[in-house]
Amino acid sequence: MNIPLIPLPQKIKYINGESVINQNAGYNFSLNPDIPESGYNLIISNNTVLIEYGDEQGRFYAQKTLDQIKAINGGKCSNLEIKDWPLMKHRGFMIDCARHFFTVEELKVLIDFAAGIKLNVFHWHLTDDQGWRIPIKSHPLLCEIGSKRKTSNFGSFDEKSEYCYCYTEKEIKDIIDYCKERFIEVIPEIDMPGHTSSILAAYPNLGCRDEKYEVKTKEGIFETVLCLGNPDTKPFIQDILDEICDLFPGKYIHIGGDETPRTRWKECPKCREKIKEYNTDDIEKLQSFFMQEIAEYLKEKGKTAIAWNESLKGDILKPGQIIIQHWLDSKKTGFDFANKGGTIINSDFYHYYLDYPYGMTPVKKTYNYRPLSKIKNPDSLLGIEANLWTEYIQDFSGICQKLFPRICAAAETAWTAPANKNYKDFVARHEELRCYFESKGISIIPLNQWQMPPIQRLADILKFFKGSISSFVFPDKNN
Ligand code: ACM
Ligand code: ZN
């Protein structure tokens, strides 16, 4: 009988005979430098497990495969030989802790699960219009003021009480350490120059207009962006990034760059003056020049910047300066960037935005997406990330409802060669592993709620968008 494993290893050969892998089995581990990075070989025969690994990460993944084998059938399995290694370098998931806050204990459950399916990146969205969630010593008002919103009115949620959360430095270090033990790099995201209402609520001098700013209580795209003509803006951001670089040991820092309206810059004398310094009067380019300078600043500090694909608008950023995370891009500039030699992470909206309803983004659609389909050179794709935004997710059960099993579908795309993937087989393996996955502290919705007939899909989409249509049609109505 084939063993259900997720993600499916690159090569499995079943051999005659059976073994039982439990605490009485024999275990042998050895280092073999010929094994690919993060890879391992695992042989089971005569109730004995032989593991060869190329590095500690490979050893860790062999153990994760073994955990799944042991969880099924009391560890009774066919003898076998597995040769396994990851397809992609960057196998990520993003959680938005700005719109709704999730505790360290909740995040640890997700991180542990992610490590079990061999993901290696946790992209932590920590700041947005609706809340700032990380303490910055040099600018304490970010937490004191920026982390509090008066009410929460997202889609059909209508909470009248104040919402106020910020991680402590100790909690952030705890998450970083927890991830490190599981070979997961934490990428913090500090969103700029848009999605910054929480910054402006705390430091209104950084806005284009002299006005009172508020941490937003609704979802949307807001005109309250940083004034890039203000000489204080860049040093302010640099102060924040200095602390972020000291706190997070990984090589990447995400600097946002998505959904930034130009309305305020167009009317702002300082921004109009600033754009002239770049020998142009095209205000469209202001964001790209800013992102370029911030990316250079991070490079001097030994870090690589990542930004959402809108940062390419204006055609200023060059391959080698920044990594682009593709999400929604009608002009396909993210893929053009990749095809001109740039490096991208693919988080395609239609496939990897896991907060959307199953009616709109069925598991099969996530599973069958080919992230390389628009990219000429596979080396331009660093990897993929499944994103979970939380405007419409208030609590951990909401996370579970949306994340599982789609995160497994994305994880298999990141790990397993496309030729070996098969959706039906994935579903069968998933259902066999369901109890094991749920023993990790999560719940997974029943199969009939993620594989629906077309009419039910439509109902699922309508239910999701109920109450939020007007925010989509008039995104700035709450400005
Ligand atoms: C995004 O979804 N605004 C990156
Ligand atoms: Zn301005």
Short mmCIF file of C-alpha atoms in Angstrom, two decimals, residues 43-402:
data_model
loop_
_atom_site.label_atom_id
_atom_site.label_comp_id
_atom_site.label_asym_id
_atom_site.label_seq_id
_atom_site.Cartn_x
_atom_site.Cartn_y
_atom_site.Cartn_z
CA ILE A 43 15.32 3.72 3.50
CA ILE A 44 12.96 1.50 5.45
CA SER A 45 13.57 -2.23 5.62
CA ASN A 46 13.63 -4.90 8.35
CA ASN A 47 11.98 -2.56 10.87
CA THR A 48 14.94 -0.24 10.48
CA VAL A 49 15.16 3.34 9.22
CA LEU A 50 18.28 4.53 7.46
CA ILE A 51 18.55 8.25 6.86
CA GLU A 52 21.23 10.04 4.89
CA TYR A 53 21.15 13.81 4.74
CA GLY A 54 23.19 16.53 3.07
CA ASP A 55 22.74 19.13 5.81
CA GLU A 56 20.83 19.65 9.05
CA GLN A 57 17.79 20.95 7.19
CA GLY A 58 17.70 17.74 5.15
CA ARG A 59 17.88 15.72 8.36
CA PHE A 60 14.98 17.75 9.74
CA TYR A 61 12.87 17.08 6.63
CA ALA A 62 13.65 13.35 6.76
CA GLN A 63 12.29 13.39 10.30
CA LYS A 64 9.14 15.19 9.12
CA THR A 65 8.57 12.52 6.44
CA LEU A 66 9.10 9.85 9.07
CA ASP A 67 6.56 11.52 11.37
CA GLN A 68 3.91 11.18 8.65
CA ILE A 69 4.85 7.55 8.00
CA LYS A 70 4.61 6.74 11.71
CA ALA A 71 1.24 8.47 12.01
CA ILE A 72 -0.48 6.15 9.54
CA ASN A 73 -1.36 2.51 10.30
CA GLY A 74 0.57 2.49 13.57
CA GLY A 75 3.79 2.86 11.59
CA LYS A 76 3.21 -0.37 9.64
CA CYS A 77 4.37 0.29 6.09
CA SER A 78 5.83 -1.23 2.98
CA ASN A 79 9.61 -1.25 2.84
CA LEU A 80 10.76 1.62 0.70
CA GLU A 81 13.46 3.94 -0.54
CA ILE A 82 12.84 7.68 -0.71
CA LYS A 83 15.14 10.19 -2.37
CA ASP A 84 13.91 13.67 -1.69
CA TRP A 85 14.87 17.32 -2.04
CA PRO A 86 12.96 20.61 -2.51
CA LEU A 87 12.01 21.93 -5.92
CA MET A 88 11.99 25.60 -4.81
CA LYS A 89 14.22 27.56 -2.46
CA HIS A 90 11.50 29.82 -1.11
CA ARG A 91 8.44 27.98 0.20
CA GLY A 92 6.45 30.52 2.13
CA PHE A 93 3.25 31.48 3.85
CA MET A 94 2.18 34.96 4.88
CA ILE A 95 -0.06 35.86 7.80
CA ASP A 96 -1.49 39.37 8.16
CA CYS A 97 -1.31 40.19 11.87
CA ALA A 98 -2.16 43.86 11.31
CA ARG A 99 -5.84 43.63 10.38
CA HIS A 100 -6.32 41.00 13.06
CA PHE A 101 -3.81 40.02 15.66
CA PHE A 102 -2.80 36.43 16.38
CA THR A 103 -1.04 35.37 19.54
CA VAL A 104 2.40 33.82 19.72
CA GLU A 105 0.83 30.50 20.71
CA GLU A 106 -1.48 30.58 17.68
CA LEU A 107 1.36 31.48 15.34
CA LYS A 108 3.47 28.66 16.77
CA VAL A 109 0.77 26.13 15.85
CA LEU A 110 0.82 27.44 12.27
CA ILE A 111 4.61 27.52 12.12
CA ASP A 112 4.87 23.99 13.42
CA PHE A 113 2.34 22.80 10.86
CA ALA A 114 4.17 24.67 8.09
CA ALA A 115 7.49 23.09 9.05
CA GLY A 116 5.79 19.67 8.90
CA ILE A 117 4.90 20.22 5.25
CA LYS A 118 8.42 21.52 4.59
CA LEU A 119 7.71 25.23 4.19
CA ASN A 120 10.69 27.39 5.05
CA VAL A 121 9.49 31.02 5.06
CA PHE A 122 7.09 32.82 7.39
CA HIS A 123 6.28 36.24 5.95
CA TRP A 124 4.94 38.26 8.86
CA HIS A 125 2.78 41.20 7.80
CA LEU A 126 3.15 43.44 10.84
CA THR A 127 1.95 46.87 9.79
CA ASP A 128 -0.96 48.28 7.86
CA ASP A 129 -3.59 51.01 7.81
CA GLN A 130 -5.55 49.16 10.51
CA GLY A 131 -2.72 48.62 12.99
CA TRP A 132 0.99 48.68 13.80
CA ARG A 133 2.06 45.56 15.68
CA ILE A 134 5.79 45.77 16.40
CA PRO A 135 7.52 47.95 19.01
CA ILE A 136 10.08 50.43 17.68
CA LYS A 137 12.17 51.97 20.45
CA SER A 138 13.13 55.09 18.52
CA HIS A 139 9.49 55.86 17.67
CA PRO A 140 7.36 54.56 20.58
CA LEU A 141 4.13 56.19 19.38
CA LEU A 142 3.94 53.63 16.59
CA CYS A 143 2.87 51.10 19.20
CA GLU A 144 1.27 53.49 21.65
CA ILE A 145 -1.02 55.08 19.06
CA GLY A 146 -0.60 53.09 15.84
CA SER A 147 -1.61 49.76 17.36
CA LYS A 148 -5.07 50.98 18.45
CA ARG A 149 -8.16 51.35 16.34
CA LYS A 150 -11.46 52.57 17.71
CA THR A 151 -13.70 49.90 16.16
CA SER A 152 -13.45 47.14 13.57
CA ASN A 153 -15.82 47.24 10.67
CA PHE A 154 -14.66 44.78 8.00
CA GLY A 155 -17.13 43.27 5.59
CA SER A 156 -19.87 41.81 7.75
CA PHE A 157 -17.86 42.19 11.02
CA ASP A 158 -18.91 45.15 13.08
CA GLU A 159 -17.05 45.27 16.41
CA LYS A 160 -17.72 48.36 18.46
CA SER A 161 -14.90 47.93 20.97
CA GLU A 162 -11.36 49.27 20.70
CA TYR A 163 -8.88 46.89 19.08
CA CYS A 164 -5.41 47.26 20.50
CA TYR A 165 -2.53 44.79 20.14
CA CYS A 166 1.22 44.95 19.72
CA TYR A 167 3.76 42.14 20.09
CA THR A 168 6.53 42.64 22.61
CA GLU A 169 10.15 42.34 21.53
CA LYS A 170 10.40 39.18 23.64
CA GLU A 171 7.45 37.64 21.77
CA ILE A 172 8.98 38.51 18.42
CA LYS A 173 12.29 36.92 19.43
CA ASP A 174 10.37 33.87 20.63
CA ILE A 175 8.76 33.48 17.19
CA ILE A 176 12.10 33.99 15.43
CA ASP A 177 13.73 31.30 17.60
CA TYR A 178 10.80 28.93 17.18
CA CYS A 179 11.06 29.33 13.41
CA LYS A 180 14.84 28.91 13.43
CA GLU A 181 14.54 25.55 15.21
CA ARG A 182 12.25 24.50 12.36
CA PHE A 183 14.41 25.89 9.51
CA ILE A 184 11.94 28.67 8.78
CA GLU A 185 13.15 32.18 8.00
CA VAL A 186 10.94 34.98 9.30
CA ILE A 187 10.51 37.85 6.83
CA PRO A 188 9.01 40.88 8.55
CA GLU A 189 6.98 43.24 6.39
CA ILE A 190 6.90 46.95 7.13
CA ASP A 191 4.50 48.27 4.52
CA MET A 192 5.38 51.62 2.85
CA PRO A 193 4.81 54.21 1.41
CA GLY A 194 1.10 53.26 1.33
CA HIS A 195 -0.91 51.29 3.88
CA THR A 196 0.55 53.70 6.42
CA SER A 197 -2.43 55.22 8.23
CA SER A 198 -1.19 53.69 11.50
CA ILE A 199 2.15 55.52 11.06
CA LEU A 200 0.41 58.79 10.28
CA ALA A 201 -1.96 58.47 13.24
CA ALA A 202 1.16 58.39 15.43
CA TYR A 203 3.36 60.80 13.45
CA PRO A 204 1.03 63.07 11.42
CA ASN A 205 3.94 65.30 10.34
CA LEU A 206 4.88 62.53 7.84
CA GLY A 207 1.71 62.98 5.79
CA CYS A 208 1.28 65.31 2.81
CA ARG A 209 -1.55 67.29 4.42
CA ASP A 210 -1.79 68.98 7.76
CA GLU A 211 -4.70 66.93 9.10
CA LYS A 212 -5.72 64.51 11.80
CA TYR A 213 -5.03 60.92 10.78
CA GLU A 214 -6.62 57.83 12.29
CA VAL A 215 -5.83 54.16 12.43
CA LYS A 216 -8.37 52.83 9.96
CA THR A 217 -11.36 50.85 11.17
CA LYS A 218 -12.40 49.50 7.74
CA GLU A 219 -10.70 47.70 4.89
CA GLY A 220 -9.76 49.51 1.69
CA ILE A 221 -7.05 51.36 -0.18
CA PHE A 222 -6.46 54.74 1.43
CA GLU A 223 -4.96 57.97 0.17
CA THR A 224 -3.25 58.54 3.52
CA VAL A 225 0.27 57.62 2.36
CA LEU A 226 3.69 58.85 3.50
CA CYS A 227 4.83 62.20 2.13
CA LEU A 228 7.91 61.34 0.14
CA GLY A 229 8.83 65.01 -0.28
CA ASN A 230 9.16 65.48 3.47
CA PRO A 231 12.89 65.33 4.40
CA ASP A 232 11.95 63.59 7.68
CA THR A 233 10.30 60.58 6.02
CA LYS A 234 13.35 58.66 4.84
CA PRO A 235 15.32 59.00 8.13
CA PHE A 236 12.19 57.91 10.00
CA ILE A 237 11.89 54.77 7.88
CA GLN A 238 15.63 54.16 8.21
CA ASP A 239 15.34 54.30 12.02
CA ILE A 240 12.61 51.67 11.88
CA LEU A 241 14.58 49.47 9.53
CA ASP A 242 17.71 49.76 11.71
CA GLU A 243 15.77 48.14 14.55
CA ILE A 244 14.10 45.60 12.27
CA CYS A 245 17.50 44.55 10.87
CA ASP A 246 18.90 44.15 14.39
CA LEU A 247 15.94 42.07 15.51
CA PHE A 248 15.42 39.78 12.52
CA PRO A 249 18.50 37.71 11.62
CA GLY A 250 17.29 36.60 8.16
CA LYS A 251 18.55 38.08 4.91
CA TYR A 252 15.24 39.47 3.64
CA ILE A 253 13.17 42.45 4.74
CA HIS A 254 9.82 43.09 3.04
CA ILE A 255 9.15 46.78 2.42
CA GLY A 256 5.62 46.51 1.06
CA GLY A 257 5.02 48.90 -1.82
CA ASP A 258 1.51 47.76 -2.72
CA GLU A 259 -1.65 49.79 -3.36
CA THR A 260 -0.29 53.31 -3.00
CA PRO A 261 -2.56 56.01 -4.43
CA ARG A 262 -0.71 59.04 -5.86
CA THR A 263 -3.53 61.50 -5.12
CA ARG A 264 -1.85 63.29 -2.20
CA TRP A 265 1.57 63.43 -3.87
CA LYS A 266 0.06 65.14 -6.93
CA GLU A 267 -1.30 68.00 -4.83
CA CYS A 268 1.62 68.18 -2.35
CA PRO A 269 4.21 70.95 -3.01
CA LYS A 270 6.94 68.96 -1.21
CA CYS A 271 6.32 65.82 -3.25
CA ARG A 272 6.18 67.83 -6.49
CA GLU A 273 9.48 69.47 -5.60
CA LYS A 274 11.01 66.10 -4.66
CA ILE A 275 10.23 64.45 -7.99
CA LYS A 276 12.22 67.18 -9.76
CA GLU A 277 15.35 66.04 -7.90
CA TYR A 278 15.11 62.88 -9.98
CA ASN A 279 15.02 64.95 -13.20
CA THR A 280 11.43 64.11 -14.01
CA ASP A 281 8.01 65.51 -13.24
CA ASP A 282 6.33 62.12 -13.46
CA ILE A 283 4.91 61.66 -9.95
CA GLU A 284 4.20 58.01 -10.86
CA LYS A 285 7.90 57.33 -10.43
CA LEU A 286 8.16 58.78 -6.92
CA GLN A 287 7.41 55.48 -5.19
CA SER A 288 9.95 53.51 -7.25
CA PHE A 289 12.75 55.98 -6.51
CA PHE A 290 11.89 55.78 -2.82
CA MET A 291 11.79 51.97 -2.84
CA GLN A 292 15.11 51.95 -4.67
CA GLU A 293 16.73 54.14 -2.02
CA ILE A 294 15.33 52.02 0.80
CA ALA A 295 16.48 48.82 -0.92
CA GLU A 296 19.98 50.33 -1.28
CA TYR A 297 19.96 51.27 2.40
CA LEU A 298 19.06 47.69 3.33
CA LYS A 299 21.73 46.34 1.01
CA GLU A 300 24.37 48.39 2.85
CA LYS A 301 23.14 46.66 6.01
CA GLY A 302 23.57 43.25 4.41
CA LYS A 303 19.86 42.66 3.73
CA THR A 304 17.86 42.15 0.55
CA ALA A 305 14.59 44.03 0.12
CA ILE A 306 11.43 42.39 -1.15
CA ALA A 307 8.51 44.47 -2.45
CA TRP A 308 5.09 43.87 -3.99
CA ASN A 309 4.89 44.19 -7.77
CA GLU A 310 3.38 47.72 -7.81
CA SER A 311 6.81 49.02 -6.83
CA LEU A 312 7.88 48.38 -10.42
CA LYS A 313 5.56 51.13 -11.71
CA GLY A 314 7.67 53.81 -13.34
CA ASP A 315 10.28 51.28 -14.46
CA ILE A 316 13.00 52.42 -12.07
CA LEU A 317 13.88 49.28 -10.11
CA LYS A 318 16.40 46.99 -11.73
CA PRO A 319 17.13 43.28 -11.38
CA GLY A 320 19.60 42.74 -8.56
CA GLN A 321 18.33 45.71 -6.55
CA ILE A 322 15.25 44.08 -5.07
CA ILE A 323 13.14 40.92 -5.14
CA ILE A 324 9.62 41.37 -6.42
CA GLN A 325 6.65 39.56 -4.98
CA HIS A 326 4.02 39.16 -7.69
CA TRP A 327 0.41 39.21 -6.55
CA LEU A 328 -1.91 41.11 -8.93
CA ASP A 329 -0.44 42.78 -11.90
CA SER A 330 -2.53 43.53 -14.98
CA LYS A 331 0.52 44.70 -16.93
CA LYS A 332 2.48 41.60 -15.85
CA THR A 333 5.44 43.79 -14.91
CA GLY A 334 6.46 41.24 -12.25
CA PHE A 335 6.86 38.54 -14.88
CA ASP A 336 8.60 41.03 -17.22
CA PHE A 337 11.01 41.81 -14.38
CA ALA A 338 11.70 38.07 -14.05
CA ASN A 339 12.16 37.74 -17.78
CA LYS A 340 14.68 40.60 -17.76
CA GLY A 341 16.82 38.77 -15.18
CA GLY A 342 15.08 39.84 -11.96
CA THR A 343 14.10 37.49 -9.16
CA ILE A 344 10.48 37.10 -8.12
CA ILE A 345 8.30 35.29 -5.61
CA ASN A 346 4.96 34.24 -7.03
CA SER A 347 1.90 34.86 -4.81
CA ASP A 348 -0.61 35.03 -7.61
CA PHE A 349 -3.89 36.52 -6.37
CA TYR A 350 -6.11 34.03 -8.20
CA HIS A 351 -4.33 30.99 -6.77
CA TYR A 352 -2.40 31.84 -3.62
CA TYR A 353 -4.66 34.34 -1.82
CA LEU A 354 -6.01 31.86 0.66
CA ASP A 355 -8.30 34.27 2.50
CA TYR A 356 -10.68 34.19 -0.47
CA PRO A 357 -13.58 31.71 -0.45
CA TYR A 358 -13.23 28.17 -1.74
CA GLY A 359 -15.93 28.99 -4.27
CA MET A 360 -13.54 31.49 -5.84
CA THR A 361 -10.23 29.75 -5.19
CA PRO A 362 -10.89 26.02 -5.00
CA VAL A 363 -8.14 23.79 -3.64
CA LYS A 364 -7.79 22.27 -7.10
CA LYS A 365 -7.10 25.70 -8.61
CA THR A 366 -4.41 26.39 -6.02
CA TYR A 367 -2.96 22.93 -6.48
CA ASN A 368 -2.84 22.93 -10.27
CA TYR A 369 -1.42 26.43 -10.73
CA ARG A 370 1.98 26.44 -12.39
CA PRO A 371 3.89 29.37 -10.91
CA LEU A 372 6.51 29.18 -13.65
CA SER A 373 4.07 29.33 -16.54
CA LYS A 374 4.85 32.97 -17.47
CA ILE A 375 8.55 32.85 -16.62
CA LYS A 376 11.21 31.97 -19.18
CA ASN A 377 14.08 31.11 -16.88
CA PRO A 378 13.12 28.93 -13.88
CA ASP A 379 16.02 30.43 -11.91
CA SER A 380 14.14 33.76 -11.86
CA LEU A 381 11.52 32.24 -9.59
CA LEU A 382 12.82 32.17 -6.03
CA GLY A 383 9.65 30.37 -4.99
CA ILE A 384 6.06 30.82 -3.96
CA GLU A 385 4.11 32.17 -1.04
CA ALA A 386 0.54 31.48 0.04
CA ASN A 387 -0.95 34.63 1.57
CA LEU A 388 -3.56 34.96 4.27
CA TRP A 389 -4.92 38.48 4.68
CA THR A 390 -7.16 38.92 7.67
CA GLU A 391 -9.68 41.69 7.01
CA TYR A 392 -12.33 38.96 7.11
CA ILE A 393 -10.61 36.58 9.50
CA GLN A 394 -10.98 37.47 13.16
CA ASP A 395 -9.76 34.43 15.01
CA PHE A 396 -7.81 31.21 14.83
CA SER A 397 -10.78 29.13 13.69
CA GLY A 398 -11.17 31.58 10.77
CA ILE A 399 -7.51 31.01 9.89
CA CYS A 400 -8.00 27.24 9.97
CA GLN A 401 -11.10 27.45 7.80
CA LYS A 402 -9.24 29.26 5.04
#
